[in-house]
Coordinates of C-alpha atoms in Angstrom, one line a residue:
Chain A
X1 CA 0.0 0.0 0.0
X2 CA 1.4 3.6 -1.0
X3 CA 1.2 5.6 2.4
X4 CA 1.8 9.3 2.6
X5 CA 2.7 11.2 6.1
X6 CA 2.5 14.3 7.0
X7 CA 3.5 15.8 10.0
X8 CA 6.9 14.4 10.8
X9 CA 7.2 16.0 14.3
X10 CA 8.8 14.3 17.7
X11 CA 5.8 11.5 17.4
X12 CA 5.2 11.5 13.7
X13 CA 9.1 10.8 12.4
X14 CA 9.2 7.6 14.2
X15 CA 6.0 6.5 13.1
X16 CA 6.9 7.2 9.8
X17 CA 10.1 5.3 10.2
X18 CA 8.4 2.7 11.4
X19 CA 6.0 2.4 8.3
X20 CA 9.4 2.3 5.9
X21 CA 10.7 -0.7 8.5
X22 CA 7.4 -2.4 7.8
X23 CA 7.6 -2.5 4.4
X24 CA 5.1 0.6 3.1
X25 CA 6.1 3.0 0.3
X26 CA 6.0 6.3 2.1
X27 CA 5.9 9.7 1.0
X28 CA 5.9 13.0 2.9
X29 CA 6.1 16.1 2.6
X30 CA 7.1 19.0 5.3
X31 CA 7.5 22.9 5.2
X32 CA 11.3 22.3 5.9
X33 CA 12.5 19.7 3.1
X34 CA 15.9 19.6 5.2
X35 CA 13.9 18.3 8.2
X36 CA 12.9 15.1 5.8
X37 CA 16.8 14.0 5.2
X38 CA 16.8 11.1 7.5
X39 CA 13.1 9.8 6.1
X40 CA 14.5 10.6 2.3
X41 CA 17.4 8.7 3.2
X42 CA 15.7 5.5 4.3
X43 CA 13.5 5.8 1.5
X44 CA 10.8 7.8 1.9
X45 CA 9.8 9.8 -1.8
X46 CA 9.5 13.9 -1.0
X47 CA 6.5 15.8 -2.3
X48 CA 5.8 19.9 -2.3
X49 CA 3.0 19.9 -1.0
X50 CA -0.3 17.8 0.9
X51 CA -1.8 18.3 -2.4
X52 CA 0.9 16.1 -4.2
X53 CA 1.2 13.3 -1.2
X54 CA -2.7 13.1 -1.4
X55 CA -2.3 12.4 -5.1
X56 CA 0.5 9.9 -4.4
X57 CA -1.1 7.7 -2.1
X58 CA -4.3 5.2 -1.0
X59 CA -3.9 6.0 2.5
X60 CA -2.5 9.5 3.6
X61 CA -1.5 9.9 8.1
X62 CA -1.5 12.9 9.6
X63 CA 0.3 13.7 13.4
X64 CA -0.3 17.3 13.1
X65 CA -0.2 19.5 16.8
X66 CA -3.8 20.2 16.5
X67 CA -7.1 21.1 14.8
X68 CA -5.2 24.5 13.5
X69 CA -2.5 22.8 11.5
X70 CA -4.6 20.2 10.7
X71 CA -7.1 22.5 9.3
X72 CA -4.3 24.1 7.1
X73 CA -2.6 21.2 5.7
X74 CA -6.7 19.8 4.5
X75 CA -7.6 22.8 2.8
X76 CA -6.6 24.8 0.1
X77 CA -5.6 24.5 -3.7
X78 CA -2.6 22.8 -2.4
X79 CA -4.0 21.3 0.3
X80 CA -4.5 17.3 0.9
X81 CA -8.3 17.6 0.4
X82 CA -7.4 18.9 -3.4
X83 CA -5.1 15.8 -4.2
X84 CA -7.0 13.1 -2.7
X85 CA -8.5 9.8 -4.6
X86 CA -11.3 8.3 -4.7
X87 CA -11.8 5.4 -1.8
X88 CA -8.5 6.9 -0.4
X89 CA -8.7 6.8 3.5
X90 CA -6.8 9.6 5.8
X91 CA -5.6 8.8 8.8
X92 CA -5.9 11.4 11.5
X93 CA -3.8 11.0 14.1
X94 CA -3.9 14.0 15.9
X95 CA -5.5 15.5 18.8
X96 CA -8.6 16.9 17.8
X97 CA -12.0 17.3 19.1
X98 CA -14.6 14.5 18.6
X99 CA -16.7 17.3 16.6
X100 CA -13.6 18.3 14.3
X101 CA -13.0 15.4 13.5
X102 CA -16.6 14.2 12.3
X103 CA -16.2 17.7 10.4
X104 CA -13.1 16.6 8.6
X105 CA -14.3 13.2 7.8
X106 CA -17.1 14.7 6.6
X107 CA -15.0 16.9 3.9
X108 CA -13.4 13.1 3.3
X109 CA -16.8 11.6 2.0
X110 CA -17.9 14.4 0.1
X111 CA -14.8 13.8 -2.1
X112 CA -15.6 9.9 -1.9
X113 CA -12.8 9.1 0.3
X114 CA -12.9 7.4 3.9
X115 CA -11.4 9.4 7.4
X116 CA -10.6 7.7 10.5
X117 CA -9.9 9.7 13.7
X118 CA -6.9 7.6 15.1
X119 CA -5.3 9.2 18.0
X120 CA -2.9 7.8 20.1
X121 CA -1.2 7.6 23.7
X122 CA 2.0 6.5 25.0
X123 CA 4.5 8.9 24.2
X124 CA 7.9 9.4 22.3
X125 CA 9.0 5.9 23.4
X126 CA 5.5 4.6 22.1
X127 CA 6.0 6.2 18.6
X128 CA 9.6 5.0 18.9
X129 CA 8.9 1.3 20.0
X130 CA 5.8 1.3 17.4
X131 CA 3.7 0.2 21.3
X132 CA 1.4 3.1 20.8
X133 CA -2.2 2.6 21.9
X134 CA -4.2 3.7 19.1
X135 CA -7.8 4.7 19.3
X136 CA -9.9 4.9 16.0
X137 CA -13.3 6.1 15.3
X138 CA -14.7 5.9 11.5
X139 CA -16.5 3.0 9.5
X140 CA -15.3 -1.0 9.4
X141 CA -14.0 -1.6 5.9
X142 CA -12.1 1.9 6.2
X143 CA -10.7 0.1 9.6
X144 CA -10.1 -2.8 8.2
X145 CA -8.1 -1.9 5.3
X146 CA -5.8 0.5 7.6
X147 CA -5.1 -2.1 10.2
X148 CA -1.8 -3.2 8.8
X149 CA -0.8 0.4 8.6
X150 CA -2.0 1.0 12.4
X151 CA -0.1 -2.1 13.4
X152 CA 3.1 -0.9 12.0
X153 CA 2.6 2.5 14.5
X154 CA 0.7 0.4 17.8
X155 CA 0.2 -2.3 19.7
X156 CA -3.4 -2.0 21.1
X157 CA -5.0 -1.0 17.9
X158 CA -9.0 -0.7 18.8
X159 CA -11.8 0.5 16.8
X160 CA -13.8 2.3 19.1
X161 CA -16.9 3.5 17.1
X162 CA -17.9 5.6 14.6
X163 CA -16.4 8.9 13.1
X164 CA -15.3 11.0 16.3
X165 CA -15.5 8.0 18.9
X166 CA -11.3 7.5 18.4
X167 CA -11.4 11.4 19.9
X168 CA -13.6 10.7 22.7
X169 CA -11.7 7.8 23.9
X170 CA -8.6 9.9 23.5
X171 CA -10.2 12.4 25.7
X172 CA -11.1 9.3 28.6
X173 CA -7.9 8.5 28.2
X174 CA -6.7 12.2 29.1
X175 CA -9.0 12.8 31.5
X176 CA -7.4 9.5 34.1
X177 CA -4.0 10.8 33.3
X178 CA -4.5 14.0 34.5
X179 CA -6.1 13.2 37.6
X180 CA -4.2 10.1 38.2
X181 CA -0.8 12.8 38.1
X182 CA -2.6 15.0 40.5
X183 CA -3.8 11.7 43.0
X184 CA 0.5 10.5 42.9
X185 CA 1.2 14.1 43.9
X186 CA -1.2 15.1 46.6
X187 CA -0.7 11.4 48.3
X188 CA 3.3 12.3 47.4
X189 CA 2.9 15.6 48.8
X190 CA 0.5 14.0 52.2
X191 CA 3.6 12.3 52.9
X192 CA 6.2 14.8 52.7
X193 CA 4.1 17.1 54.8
X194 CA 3.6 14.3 57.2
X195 CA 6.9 14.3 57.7
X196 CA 7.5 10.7 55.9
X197 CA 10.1 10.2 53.2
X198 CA 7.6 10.1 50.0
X199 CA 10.2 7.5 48.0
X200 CA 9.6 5.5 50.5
X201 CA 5.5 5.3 50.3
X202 CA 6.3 5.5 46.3
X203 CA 8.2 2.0 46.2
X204 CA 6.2 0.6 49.0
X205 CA 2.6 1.3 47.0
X206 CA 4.1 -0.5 43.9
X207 CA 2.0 -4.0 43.3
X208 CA -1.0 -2.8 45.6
X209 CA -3.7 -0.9 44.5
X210 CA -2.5 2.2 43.8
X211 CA 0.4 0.9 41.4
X212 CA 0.4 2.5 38.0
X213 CA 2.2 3.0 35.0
X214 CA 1.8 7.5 36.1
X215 CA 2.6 6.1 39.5
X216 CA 6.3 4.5 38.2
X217 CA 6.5 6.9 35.7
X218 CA 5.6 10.1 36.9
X219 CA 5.9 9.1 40.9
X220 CA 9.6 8.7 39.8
X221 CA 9.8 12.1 38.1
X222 CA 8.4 14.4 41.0
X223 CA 10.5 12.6 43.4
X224 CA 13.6 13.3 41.0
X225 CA 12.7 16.7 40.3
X226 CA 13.0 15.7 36.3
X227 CA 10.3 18.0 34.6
X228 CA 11.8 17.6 31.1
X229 CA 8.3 17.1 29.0
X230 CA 7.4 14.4 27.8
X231 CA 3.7 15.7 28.0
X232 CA 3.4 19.2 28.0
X233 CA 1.6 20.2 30.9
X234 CA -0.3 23.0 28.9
X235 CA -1.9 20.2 26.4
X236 CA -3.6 19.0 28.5
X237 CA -5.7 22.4 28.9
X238 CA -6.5 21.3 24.8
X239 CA -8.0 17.8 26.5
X240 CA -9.9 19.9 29.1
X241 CA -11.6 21.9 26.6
X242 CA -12.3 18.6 24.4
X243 CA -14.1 17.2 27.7
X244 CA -15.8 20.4 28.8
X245 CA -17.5 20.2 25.1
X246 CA -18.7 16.6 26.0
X247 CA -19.7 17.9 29.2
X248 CA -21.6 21.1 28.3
X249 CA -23.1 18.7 25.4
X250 CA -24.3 15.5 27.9
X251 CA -24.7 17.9 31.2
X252 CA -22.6 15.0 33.2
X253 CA -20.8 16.2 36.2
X254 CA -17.4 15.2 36.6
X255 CA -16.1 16.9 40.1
X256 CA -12.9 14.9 40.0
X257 CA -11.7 15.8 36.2
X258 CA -12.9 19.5 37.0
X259 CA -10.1 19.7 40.2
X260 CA -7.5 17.8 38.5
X261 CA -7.8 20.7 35.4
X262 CA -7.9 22.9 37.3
X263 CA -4.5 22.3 38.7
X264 CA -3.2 22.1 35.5
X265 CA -4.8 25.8 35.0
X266 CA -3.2 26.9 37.6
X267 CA 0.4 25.6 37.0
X268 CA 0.2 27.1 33.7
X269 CA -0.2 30.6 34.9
X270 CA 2.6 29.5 37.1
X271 CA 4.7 29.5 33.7
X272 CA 5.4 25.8 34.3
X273 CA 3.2 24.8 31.0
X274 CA 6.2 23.5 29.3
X275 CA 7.3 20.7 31.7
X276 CA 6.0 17.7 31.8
X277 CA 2.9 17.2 33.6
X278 CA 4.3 16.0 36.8
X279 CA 5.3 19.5 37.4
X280 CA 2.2 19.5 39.2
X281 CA 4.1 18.6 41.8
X282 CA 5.6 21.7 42.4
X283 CA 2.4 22.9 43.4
X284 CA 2.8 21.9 46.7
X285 CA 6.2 22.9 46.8
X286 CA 4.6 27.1 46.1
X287 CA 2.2 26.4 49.2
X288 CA 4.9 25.2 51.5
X289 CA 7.1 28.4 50.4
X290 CA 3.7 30.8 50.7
X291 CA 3.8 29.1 54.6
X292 CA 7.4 30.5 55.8
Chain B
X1 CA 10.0 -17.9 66.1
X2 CA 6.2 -18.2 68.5
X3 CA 3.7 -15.7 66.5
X4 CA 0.3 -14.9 68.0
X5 CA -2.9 -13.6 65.6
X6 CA -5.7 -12.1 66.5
X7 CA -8.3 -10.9 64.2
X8 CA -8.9 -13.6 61.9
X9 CA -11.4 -12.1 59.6
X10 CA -11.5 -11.9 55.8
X11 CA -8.2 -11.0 55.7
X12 CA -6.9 -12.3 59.1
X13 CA -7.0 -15.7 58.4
X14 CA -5.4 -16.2 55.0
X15 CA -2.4 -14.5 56.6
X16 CA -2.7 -16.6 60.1
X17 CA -2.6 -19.4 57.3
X18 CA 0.0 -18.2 55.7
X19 CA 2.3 -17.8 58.7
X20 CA 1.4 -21.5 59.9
X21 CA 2.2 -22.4 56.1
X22 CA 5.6 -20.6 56.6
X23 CA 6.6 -22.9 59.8
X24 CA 6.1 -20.9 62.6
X25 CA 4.6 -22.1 66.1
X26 CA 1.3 -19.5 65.9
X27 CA -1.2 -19.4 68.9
X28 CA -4.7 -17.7 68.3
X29 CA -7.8 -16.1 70.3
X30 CA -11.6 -15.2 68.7
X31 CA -14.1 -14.2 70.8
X32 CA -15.6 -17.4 68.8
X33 CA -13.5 -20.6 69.1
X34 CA -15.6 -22.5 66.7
X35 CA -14.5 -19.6 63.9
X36 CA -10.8 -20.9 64.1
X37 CA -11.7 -24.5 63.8
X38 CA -9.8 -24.4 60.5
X39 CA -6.5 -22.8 61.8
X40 CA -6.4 -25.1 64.9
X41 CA -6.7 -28.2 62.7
X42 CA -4.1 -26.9 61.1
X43 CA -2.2 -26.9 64.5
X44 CA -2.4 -24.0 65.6
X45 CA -2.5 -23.2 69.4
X46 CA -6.0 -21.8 70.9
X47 CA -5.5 -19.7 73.5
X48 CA -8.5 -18.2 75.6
X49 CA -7.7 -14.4 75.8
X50 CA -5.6 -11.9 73.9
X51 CA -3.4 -11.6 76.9
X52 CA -3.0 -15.8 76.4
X53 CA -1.9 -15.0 73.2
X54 CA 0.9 -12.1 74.3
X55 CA 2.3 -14.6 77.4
X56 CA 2.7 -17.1 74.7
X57 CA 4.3 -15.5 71.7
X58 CA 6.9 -13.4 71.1
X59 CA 5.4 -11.6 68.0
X60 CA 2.0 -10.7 68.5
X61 CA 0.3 -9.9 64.6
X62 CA -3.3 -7.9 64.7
X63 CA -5.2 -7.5 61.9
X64 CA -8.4 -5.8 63.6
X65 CA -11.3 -4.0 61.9
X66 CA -9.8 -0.8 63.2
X67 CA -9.3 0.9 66.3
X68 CA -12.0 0.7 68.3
X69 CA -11.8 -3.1 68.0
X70 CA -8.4 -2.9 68.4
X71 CA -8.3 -0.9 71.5
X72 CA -10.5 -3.6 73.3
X73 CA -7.8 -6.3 72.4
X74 CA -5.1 -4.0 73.6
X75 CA -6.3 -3.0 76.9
X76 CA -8.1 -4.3 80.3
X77 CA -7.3 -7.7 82.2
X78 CA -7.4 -10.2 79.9
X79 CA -5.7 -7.6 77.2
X80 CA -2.9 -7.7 74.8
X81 CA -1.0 -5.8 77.1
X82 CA -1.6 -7.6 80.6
X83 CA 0.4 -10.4 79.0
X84 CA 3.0 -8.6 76.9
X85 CA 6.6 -9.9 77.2
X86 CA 9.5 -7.7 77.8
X87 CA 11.3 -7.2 74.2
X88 CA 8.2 -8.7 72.6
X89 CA 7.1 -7.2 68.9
X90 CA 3.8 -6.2 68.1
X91 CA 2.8 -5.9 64.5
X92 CA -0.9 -4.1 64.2
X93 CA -2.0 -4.5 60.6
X94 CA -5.4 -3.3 60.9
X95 CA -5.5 0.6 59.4
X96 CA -5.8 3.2 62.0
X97 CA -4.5 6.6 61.8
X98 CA -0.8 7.3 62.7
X99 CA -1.3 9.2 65.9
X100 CA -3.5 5.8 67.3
X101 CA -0.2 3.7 65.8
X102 CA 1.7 5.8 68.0
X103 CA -0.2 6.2 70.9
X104 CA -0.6 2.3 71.0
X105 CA 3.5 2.3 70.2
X106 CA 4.2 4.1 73.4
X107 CA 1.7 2.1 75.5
X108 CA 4.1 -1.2 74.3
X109 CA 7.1 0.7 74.9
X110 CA 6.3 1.4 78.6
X111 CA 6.0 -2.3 79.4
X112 CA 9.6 -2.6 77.4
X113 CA 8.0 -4.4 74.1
X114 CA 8.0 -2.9 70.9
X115 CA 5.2 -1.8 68.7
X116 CA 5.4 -1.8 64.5
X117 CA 2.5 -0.5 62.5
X118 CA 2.1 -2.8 59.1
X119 CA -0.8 -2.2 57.1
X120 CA -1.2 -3.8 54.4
X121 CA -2.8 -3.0 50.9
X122 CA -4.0 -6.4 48.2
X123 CA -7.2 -7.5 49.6
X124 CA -8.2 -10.6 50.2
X125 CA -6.9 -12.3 47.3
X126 CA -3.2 -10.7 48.1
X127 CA -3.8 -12.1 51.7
X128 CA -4.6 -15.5 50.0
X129 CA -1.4 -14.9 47.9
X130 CA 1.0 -14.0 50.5
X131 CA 1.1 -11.3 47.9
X132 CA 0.4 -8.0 49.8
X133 CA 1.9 -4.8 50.0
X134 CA 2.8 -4.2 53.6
X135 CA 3.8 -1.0 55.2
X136 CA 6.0 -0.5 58.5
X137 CA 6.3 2.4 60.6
X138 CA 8.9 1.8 63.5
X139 CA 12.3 1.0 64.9
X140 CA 14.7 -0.7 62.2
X141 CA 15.6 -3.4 65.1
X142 CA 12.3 -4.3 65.6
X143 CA 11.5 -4.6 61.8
X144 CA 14.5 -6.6 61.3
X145 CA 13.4 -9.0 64.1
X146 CA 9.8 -9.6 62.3
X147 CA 10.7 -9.2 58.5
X148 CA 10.9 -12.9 57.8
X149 CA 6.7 -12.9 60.0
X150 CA 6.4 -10.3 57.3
X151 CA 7.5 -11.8 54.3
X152 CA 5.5 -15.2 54.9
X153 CA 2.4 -12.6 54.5
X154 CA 3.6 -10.1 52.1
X155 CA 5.3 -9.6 48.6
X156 CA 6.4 -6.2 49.0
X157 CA 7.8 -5.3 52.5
X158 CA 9.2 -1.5 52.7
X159 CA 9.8 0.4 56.3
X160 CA 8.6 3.6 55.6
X161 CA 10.0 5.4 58.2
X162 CA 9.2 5.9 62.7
X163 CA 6.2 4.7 64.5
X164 CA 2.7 6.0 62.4
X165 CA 4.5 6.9 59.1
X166 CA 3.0 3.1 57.9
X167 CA 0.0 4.5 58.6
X168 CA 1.0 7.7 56.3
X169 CA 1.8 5.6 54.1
X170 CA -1.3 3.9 54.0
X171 CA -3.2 6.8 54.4
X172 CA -1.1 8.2 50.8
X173 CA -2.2 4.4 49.1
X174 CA -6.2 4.8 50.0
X175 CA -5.8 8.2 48.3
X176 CA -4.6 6.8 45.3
X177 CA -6.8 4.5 45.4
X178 CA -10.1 6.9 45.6
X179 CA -8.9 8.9 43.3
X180 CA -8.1 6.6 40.4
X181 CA -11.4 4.9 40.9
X182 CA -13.4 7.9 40.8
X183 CA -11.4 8.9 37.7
X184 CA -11.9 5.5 35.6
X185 CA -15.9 6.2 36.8
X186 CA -15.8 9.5 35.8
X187 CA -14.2 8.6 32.2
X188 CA -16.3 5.6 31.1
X189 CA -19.2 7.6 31.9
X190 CA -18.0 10.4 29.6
X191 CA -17.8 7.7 26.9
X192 CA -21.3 6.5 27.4
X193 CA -22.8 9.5 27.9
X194 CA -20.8 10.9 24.3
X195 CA -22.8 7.4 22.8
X196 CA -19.4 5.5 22.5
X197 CA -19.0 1.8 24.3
X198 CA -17.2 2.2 27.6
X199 CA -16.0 -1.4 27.3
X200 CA -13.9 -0.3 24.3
X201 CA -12.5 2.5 25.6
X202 CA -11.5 0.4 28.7
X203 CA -9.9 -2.1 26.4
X204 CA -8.6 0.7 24.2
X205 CA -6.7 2.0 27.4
X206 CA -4.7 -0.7 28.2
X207 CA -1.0 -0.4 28.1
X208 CA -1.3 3.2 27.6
X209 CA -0.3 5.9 30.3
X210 CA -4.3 5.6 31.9
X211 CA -3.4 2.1 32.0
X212 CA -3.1 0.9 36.0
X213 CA -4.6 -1.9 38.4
X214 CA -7.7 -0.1 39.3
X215 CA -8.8 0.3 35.3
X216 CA -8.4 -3.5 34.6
X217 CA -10.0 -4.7 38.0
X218 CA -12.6 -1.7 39.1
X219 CA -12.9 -1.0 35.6
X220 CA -14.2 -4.3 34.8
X221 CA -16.5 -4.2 38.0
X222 CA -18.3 -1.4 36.7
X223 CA -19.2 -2.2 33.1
X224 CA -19.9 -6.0 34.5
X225 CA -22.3 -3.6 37.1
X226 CA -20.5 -6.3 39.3
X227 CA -20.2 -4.3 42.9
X228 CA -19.8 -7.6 45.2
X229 CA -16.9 -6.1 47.8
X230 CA -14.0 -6.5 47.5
X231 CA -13.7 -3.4 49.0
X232 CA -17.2 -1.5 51.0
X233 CA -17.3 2.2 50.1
X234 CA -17.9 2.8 53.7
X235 CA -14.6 1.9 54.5
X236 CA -12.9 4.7 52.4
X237 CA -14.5 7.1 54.5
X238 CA -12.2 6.3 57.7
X239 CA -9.2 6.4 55.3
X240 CA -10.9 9.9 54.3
X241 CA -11.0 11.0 58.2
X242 CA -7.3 10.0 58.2
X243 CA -6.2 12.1 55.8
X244 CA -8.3 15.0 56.6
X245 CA -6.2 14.8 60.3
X246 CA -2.9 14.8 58.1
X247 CA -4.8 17.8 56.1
X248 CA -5.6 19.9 59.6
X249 CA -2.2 19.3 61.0
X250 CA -0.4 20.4 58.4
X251 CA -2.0 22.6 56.2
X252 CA -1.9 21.1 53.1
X253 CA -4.6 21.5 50.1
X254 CA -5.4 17.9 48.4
X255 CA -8.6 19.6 46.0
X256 CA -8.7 16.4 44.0
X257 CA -8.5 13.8 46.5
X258 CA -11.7 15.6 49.0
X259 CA -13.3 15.9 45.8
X260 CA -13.3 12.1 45.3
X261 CA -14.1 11.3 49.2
X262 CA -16.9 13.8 48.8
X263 CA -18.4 11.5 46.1
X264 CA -17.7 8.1 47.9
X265 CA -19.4 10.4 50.7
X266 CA -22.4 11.3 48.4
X267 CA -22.5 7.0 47.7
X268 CA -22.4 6.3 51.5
X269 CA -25.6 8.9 52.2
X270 CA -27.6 7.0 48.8
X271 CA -27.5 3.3 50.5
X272 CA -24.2 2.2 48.7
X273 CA -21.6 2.0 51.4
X274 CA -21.8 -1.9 51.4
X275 CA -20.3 -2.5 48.0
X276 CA -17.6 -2.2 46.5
X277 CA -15.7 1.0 45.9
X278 CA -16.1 0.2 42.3
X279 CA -20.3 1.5 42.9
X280 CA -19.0 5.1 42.6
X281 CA -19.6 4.5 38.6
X282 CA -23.2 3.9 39.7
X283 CA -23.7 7.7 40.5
X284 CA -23.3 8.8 36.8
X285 CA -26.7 6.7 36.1
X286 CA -28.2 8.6 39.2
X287 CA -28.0 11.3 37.6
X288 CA -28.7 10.0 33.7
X289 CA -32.1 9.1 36.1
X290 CA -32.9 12.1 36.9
X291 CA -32.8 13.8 33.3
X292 CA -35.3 11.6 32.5

């Protein structure tokens, strides 16, 4: 299957990579040619524009930032929207809201091709290790025919629902990180105030209950002091505002998510919205200083 | 080593099993002989008090409902403490908070034993496993003395600090444990309530960052609408009153975690506090209810 890429960004050049490993004829295209010398190198064909890797291929990825970039690379006489084929699928990859993405695969059918709304979670070392979880929301066949392209990227490839349900399982997914970060830093931050060593309670919770993979990860970061992202902490205001639609749509309550995002509100107008998430952390740290 | 029990309940007596299992000589007291029929077929040694059970042993294990019930075992006549053995251990694995641990750590001490608080965090099934987390609070000597009592019992042993900070420590795990199920609640009823599967989502999760214990296990529980405990709702809230003292002593904020005892809280008040924690996913179709 000819596969075009676009967005070759921290995520998206590994995945890439991995499609050329697996066998797919890839081509991409990026506003920076020069950024594209490794892909080029290993194979991958170079197009000017959306518009030309639309033309190129039967199924076209996208692992754009967001809904804005997106947006831009669909549209326009050079855009992908303008080059794609008949029956072609696109694969969005992005973050997006369930309602933008229903919107783009709409644009998709009306030009007789097939969109899926695929995000993903697990990181760099995800995209790296091809181990991604991969969320997809759009029609069987379409599924069906991009599974050995989602396999090359992921691990726990799941088809979710229809158009938009990839987004909203994205946006569950969010949602427990977020507060689970904030539950490994308050208990983390209970015990420090308690006067216990929290490294301690962190490696003596592991295999119980409260044992996680934000617990080993993250747990490990805020006791380290290692706020290198990994996940931005200011993203995850983009997954708040993807909830709060579903919530202002549904009129469910969900007191928990609300604190957790909250905290994330307030560490970025801290200025700490470019570490990683775990930052959150530091929070307590700001109170304890406020005390002396 | 001679080990006494006392409090062979749900959990109790898989780890009085466990110890006899292990080798060593263990002596026992229930208010109800005919309950331990099982262990003293077993061999091991019925004695008719808890103060029997201290003149007999040199580690005594309790694993009590909590403190009320373990207060009544400690103190009067035919107490723990009447019969308590100079250098003796005591190992209290029933949860209390970390000033009772303490209090009932200087009571030992003035009769020249030694007190360890060890609660534990598995359930029944880690009891039944020799699988459970345990955490100490006390003297290294004293946890040196009882590690290998421990170990027959537990997987993960960790001294977490002085007398009471395994009660922190616990008190740090429950949190985690609220929290996270409150979140995987709060996030399969987004799903639902945005018309997608939950039980997708919850498979789509797995091995991704929300991925953790309480998604696969209380997750399960609440799309099976399975809420046998396990563990009762009512329970968190004395792991909520223990936090809240840790909260009023030192002045910390924890917005997400009162916001998830406020809602096992809200489940206690409707009837609920009998099942499992898992139930807290029933409040989302309270409310669906309601709209109707």
């Amino acid at each position: 299957m000819r596969v075009g890429f676009i967005g070759t960004g921290i995520m998206g050049k590994p995945m890439a990579h991995n499609l050329l490993r697996a066998g797919f004829a890839v081509s991409v295209h990026n506003r920076s040619r020069s950024r594209l010398a490794d892909l080029i190198s290993e194979g991958a064909a170079w197009m000017d524009s959306p518009r030309a890797v639309a033309a190129a291929s039967e199924l076209i990825v996208t692992m754009l930032p967001g809904w804005a970039e997106f947006e831009a690379v669909l549209v326009g006489s050079d855009g992908l929207l303008a080059g794609i084929r008949p029956g072609a699928i696109h694969l969005s990859m992005e973050t997006v809201s369930p309602g933008q993405a229903r919107r783009a695969a709409v644009m998709l059918q009306e030009l007789g091709a097939h969109g899926l709304d695929a995000p993903v979670s697990g990181g760099e070392q995800g995209a790296i290790d091809a181990s991604l979880a991969i969320m997809v929301g759009g029609a069987q066949e379409a599924f069906d025919v991009a599974l050995p392209v989602l396999q090359a990227m992921g691990r726990n490839v799941i088809r979710i629902g229809p158009s938009g349900a990839g987004q909203i399982a994205k946006a569950c997914n969010q949602l427990i990180v977020a507060v689970t970060i904030e539950a490994v830093a308050e208990a983390l931050a209970l015990a420090r105030a308690a006067g216990v060593d929290p490294a301690n309670v962190r490696r003596a919770l592991a295999g119980g209950f409260a044992d996680s993979r934000i617990l080993q990860d993250h747990g490990r970061r805020m006791l380290d002091g290692d706020y290198l992202p990994g996940g931005q902490a200011k993203h995850h205001l983009k997954d708040r505002a993807v909830v709060e639609e579903i919530v202002a749509a549904t009129g469910i309550d969900l007191p928990v998510a609300e604190a957790a995002f909250a905290r994330i509100a307030t560490l970025v107008e801290r200025g700490r919205g470019e570490l990683d998430h775990s930052a959150l952390f530091t929070l307590f740290s700001d109170d304890a200083a406020r005390e002396l």
